[in-house]
């Protein structure tokens, strides 16, 4: 197993995954995949498969319960010379509303994509001697109604020439 993969491979995988989910759900989806222009997709290496579970959560818990078209915004931005800020946001039903919908499930976090991602970030953080955490923000409109979810975490990256 390779611990790090190119940013290009990770983005290609995400594009394929999103395409398949969009076809499965049969609803139009606006997707934004942004990476800092200073990051060359073929020369930047990141730990793989950390974004996909969060994108999957956007589909399964946020967008699945919407009647109108959804959107997912994935952003990778340089935070420090060694860390990327990774954000996955959607315009789904919102994290807490989704928890209410799925109240019959054991837990939204017990071995869900969130829990697996938190565990992997903890292991990666231990290896690089850095605390890496994942934060979830409920997005709301001007009157406090949920309009989506944003998940953010920091991820180490390596640049090779």
Short mmCIF file of C-alpha atoms in Angstrom, two decimals:
data_model
loop_
_atom_site.label_atom_id
_atom_site.label_comp_id
_atom_site.label_asym_id
_atom_site.label_seq_id
_atom_site.Cartn_x
_atom_site.Cartn_y
_atom_site.Cartn_z
CA UNK A 1 0.00 0.00 0.00
CA UNK A 2 1.11 3.50 -0.76
CA UNK A 3 0.66 5.95 2.08
CA UNK A 4 0.63 8.99 -0.24
CA UNK A 5 -0.83 9.33 -3.73
CA UNK A 6 -0.74 12.23 -6.16
CA UNK A 7 -3.34 14.94 -5.79
CA UNK A 8 -4.20 14.27 -9.45
CA UNK A 9 -5.09 10.63 -8.73
CA UNK A 10 -7.17 11.63 -5.72
CA UNK A 11 -9.08 14.24 -7.76
CA UNK A 12 -9.62 11.76 -10.62
CA UNK A 13 -10.99 9.23 -8.17
CA UNK A 14 -13.34 11.85 -6.66
CA UNK A 15 -14.58 12.91 -10.11
CA UNK A 16 -15.36 9.28 -10.98
CA UNK A 17 -17.08 8.67 -7.64
CA UNK A 18 -19.20 11.83 -7.98
CA UNK A 19 -20.13 10.93 -11.57
CA UNK A 20 -21.33 7.47 -10.46
CA UNK A 21 -23.31 8.85 -7.51
CA UNK A 22 -24.93 11.48 -9.72
CA UNK A 23 -26.02 8.76 -12.17
CA UNK A 24 -27.30 6.57 -9.35
CA UNK A 25 -29.31 9.39 -7.76
CA UNK A 26 -30.54 10.63 -11.17
CA UNK A 27 -30.45 14.24 -10.10
CA UNK A 28 -28.36 17.09 -11.46
CA UNK A 29 -25.48 18.07 -9.25
CA UNK A 30 -23.25 21.11 -9.28
CA UNK A 31 -19.76 20.06 -8.24
CA UNK A 32 -16.78 22.28 -7.58
CA UNK A 33 -13.34 20.70 -7.14
CA UNK A 34 -10.85 23.43 -6.32
CA UNK A 35 -7.19 23.08 -5.46
CA UNK A 36 -4.76 25.88 -4.73
CA UNK A 37 -3.08 26.87 -8.02
CA UNK A 38 0.32 26.48 -6.34
CA UNK A 39 -0.34 22.73 -6.03
CA UNK A 40 0.63 20.73 -9.09
CA UNK A 41 -1.71 17.70 -9.23
CA UNK A 42 1.12 15.46 -10.45
CA UNK A 43 3.81 16.72 -8.05
CA UNK A 44 1.73 17.05 -4.89
CA UNK A 45 1.26 13.95 -2.73
CA UNK A 46 -1.41 13.51 -0.07
CA UNK A 47 -2.71 10.58 2.00
CA UNK A 48 -5.34 8.96 -0.23
CA UNK A 49 -9.03 8.27 0.33
CA UNK A 50 -9.66 10.83 3.05
CA UNK A 51 -12.00 13.03 1.02
CA UNK A 52 -14.19 10.28 -0.51
CA UNK A 53 -15.94 9.24 2.74
CA UNK A 54 -16.92 12.86 3.34
CA UNK A 55 -18.24 13.25 -0.20
CA UNK A 56 -20.14 9.99 0.31
CA UNK A 57 -21.68 11.43 3.49
CA UNK A 58 -22.77 14.49 1.51
CA UNK A 59 -24.67 12.21 -0.86
CA UNK A 60 -26.05 9.73 1.69
CA UNK A 61 -27.00 12.09 4.50
CA UNK A 62 -27.45 15.50 2.93
CA UNK A 63 -28.33 15.44 -0.74
CA UNK A 64 -30.34 12.20 -0.78
CA UNK A 65 -33.11 13.91 1.20
CA UNK A 66 -33.42 16.96 -1.06
CA UNK A 67 -35.96 17.32 -3.82
CA UNK A 68 -34.10 20.06 -5.70
CA UNK A 69 -30.64 19.78 -7.32
CA UNK A 70 -27.71 19.63 -4.94
CA UNK A 71 -24.21 20.94 -4.86
CA UNK A 72 -20.91 19.78 -3.41
CA UNK A 73 -17.90 22.03 -3.05
CA UNK A 74 -14.50 20.41 -2.41
CA UNK A 75 -11.59 22.73 -1.67
CA UNK A 76 -7.91 22.03 -1.01
CA UNK A 77 -5.97 25.12 -0.02
CA UNK A 78 -2.45 25.59 1.30
CA UNK A 79 -2.65 26.43 5.00
CA UNK A 80 1.03 26.08 5.95
CA UNK A 81 4.08 24.82 4.05
CA UNK A 82 3.20 21.31 5.27
CA UNK A 83 -0.60 21.30 5.66
CA UNK A 84 -3.57 21.63 3.33
CA UNK A 85 -6.94 22.85 4.51
CA UNK A 86 -9.51 20.44 3.06
CA UNK A 87 -13.18 21.41 3.04
CA UNK A 88 -16.18 19.43 1.76
CA UNK A 89 -19.42 21.44 1.78
CA UNK A 90 -22.88 20.60 0.47
CA UNK A 91 -26.28 22.23 0.28
CA UNK A 92 -28.03 19.19 1.73
CA UNK A 93 -30.53 19.04 4.58
CA UNK A 94 -27.88 19.81 7.22
CA UNK A 95 -25.98 17.61 9.65
CA UNK A 96 -28.40 17.79 12.60
CA UNK A 97 -31.51 17.39 10.46
CA UNK A 98 -29.91 14.35 8.84
CA UNK A 99 -29.26 12.88 12.31
CA UNK A 100 -32.99 13.22 13.04
CA UNK A 101 -33.89 11.49 9.77
CA UNK A 102 -31.53 8.63 10.56
CA UNK A 103 -32.38 8.37 14.28
CA UNK A 104 -33.10 4.65 13.91
CA UNK A 105 -29.48 4.07 12.93
CA UNK A 106 -27.18 3.19 15.83
CA UNK A 107 -25.17 6.36 15.39
CA UNK A 108 -24.26 8.82 12.67
CA UNK A 109 -20.67 8.65 13.84
CA UNK A 110 -20.13 5.02 14.85
CA UNK A 111 -17.92 3.69 12.06
CA UNK A 112 -19.36 6.07 9.57
CA UNK A 113 -17.24 7.92 7.08
CA UNK A 114 -16.73 10.60 9.73
CA UNK A 115 -15.41 8.17 12.32
CA UNK A 116 -13.11 6.38 9.87
CA UNK A 117 -11.74 9.72 8.66
CA UNK A 118 -11.20 10.91 12.25
CA UNK A 119 -9.31 7.71 13.08
CA UNK A 120 -7.10 8.01 9.98
CA UNK A 121 -6.37 11.68 10.72
CA UNK A 122 -5.39 10.74 14.26
CA UNK A 123 -2.98 8.06 12.99
CA UNK A 124 -1.49 10.41 10.38
CA UNK A 125 -1.18 13.15 13.00
CA UNK A 126 0.68 10.81 15.34
CA UNK A 127 3.16 9.97 12.57
CA UNK A 128 3.88 13.63 11.81
CA UNK A 129 3.61 14.80 15.45
CA UNK A 130 0.70 17.14 14.66
CA UNK A 131 -2.86 17.19 16.02
CA UNK A 132 -5.21 16.81 13.03
CA UNK A 133 -8.91 17.19 13.72
CA UNK A 134 -12.09 17.22 11.72
CA UNK A 135 -14.74 19.88 12.33
CA UNK A 136 -18.36 19.82 11.22
CA UNK A 137 -20.29 23.05 10.70
CA UNK A 138 -24.01 23.22 10.10
CA UNK A 139 -24.60 25.84 7.40
CA UNK A 140 -27.66 28.01 8.03
CA UNK A 141 -29.54 30.80 6.30
CA UNK A 142 -30.28 34.24 7.76
CA UNK A 143 -33.08 32.86 9.98
CA UNK A 144 -31.09 29.84 11.20
CA UNK A 145 -32.65 27.19 8.97
CA UNK A 146 -30.19 24.48 7.85
CA UNK A 147 -28.94 24.84 4.27
CA UNK A 148 -26.10 22.33 4.28
CA UNK A 149 -23.03 21.00 6.02
CA UNK A 150 -19.34 21.84 5.84
CA UNK A 151 -16.62 19.46 7.02
CA UNK A 152 -13.07 20.74 7.37
CA UNK A 153 -9.75 19.14 8.27
CA UNK A 154 -6.04 19.69 7.75
CA UNK A 155 -3.95 17.22 5.83
CA UNK A 156 -0.19 16.89 5.34
CA UNK A 157 1.13 17.12 1.81
CA UNK A 158 4.47 16.68 0.08
CA UNK A 159 5.77 18.38 -3.05
CA UNK A 160 8.20 16.62 -5.39
CA UNK A 161 9.96 18.08 -8.41
#
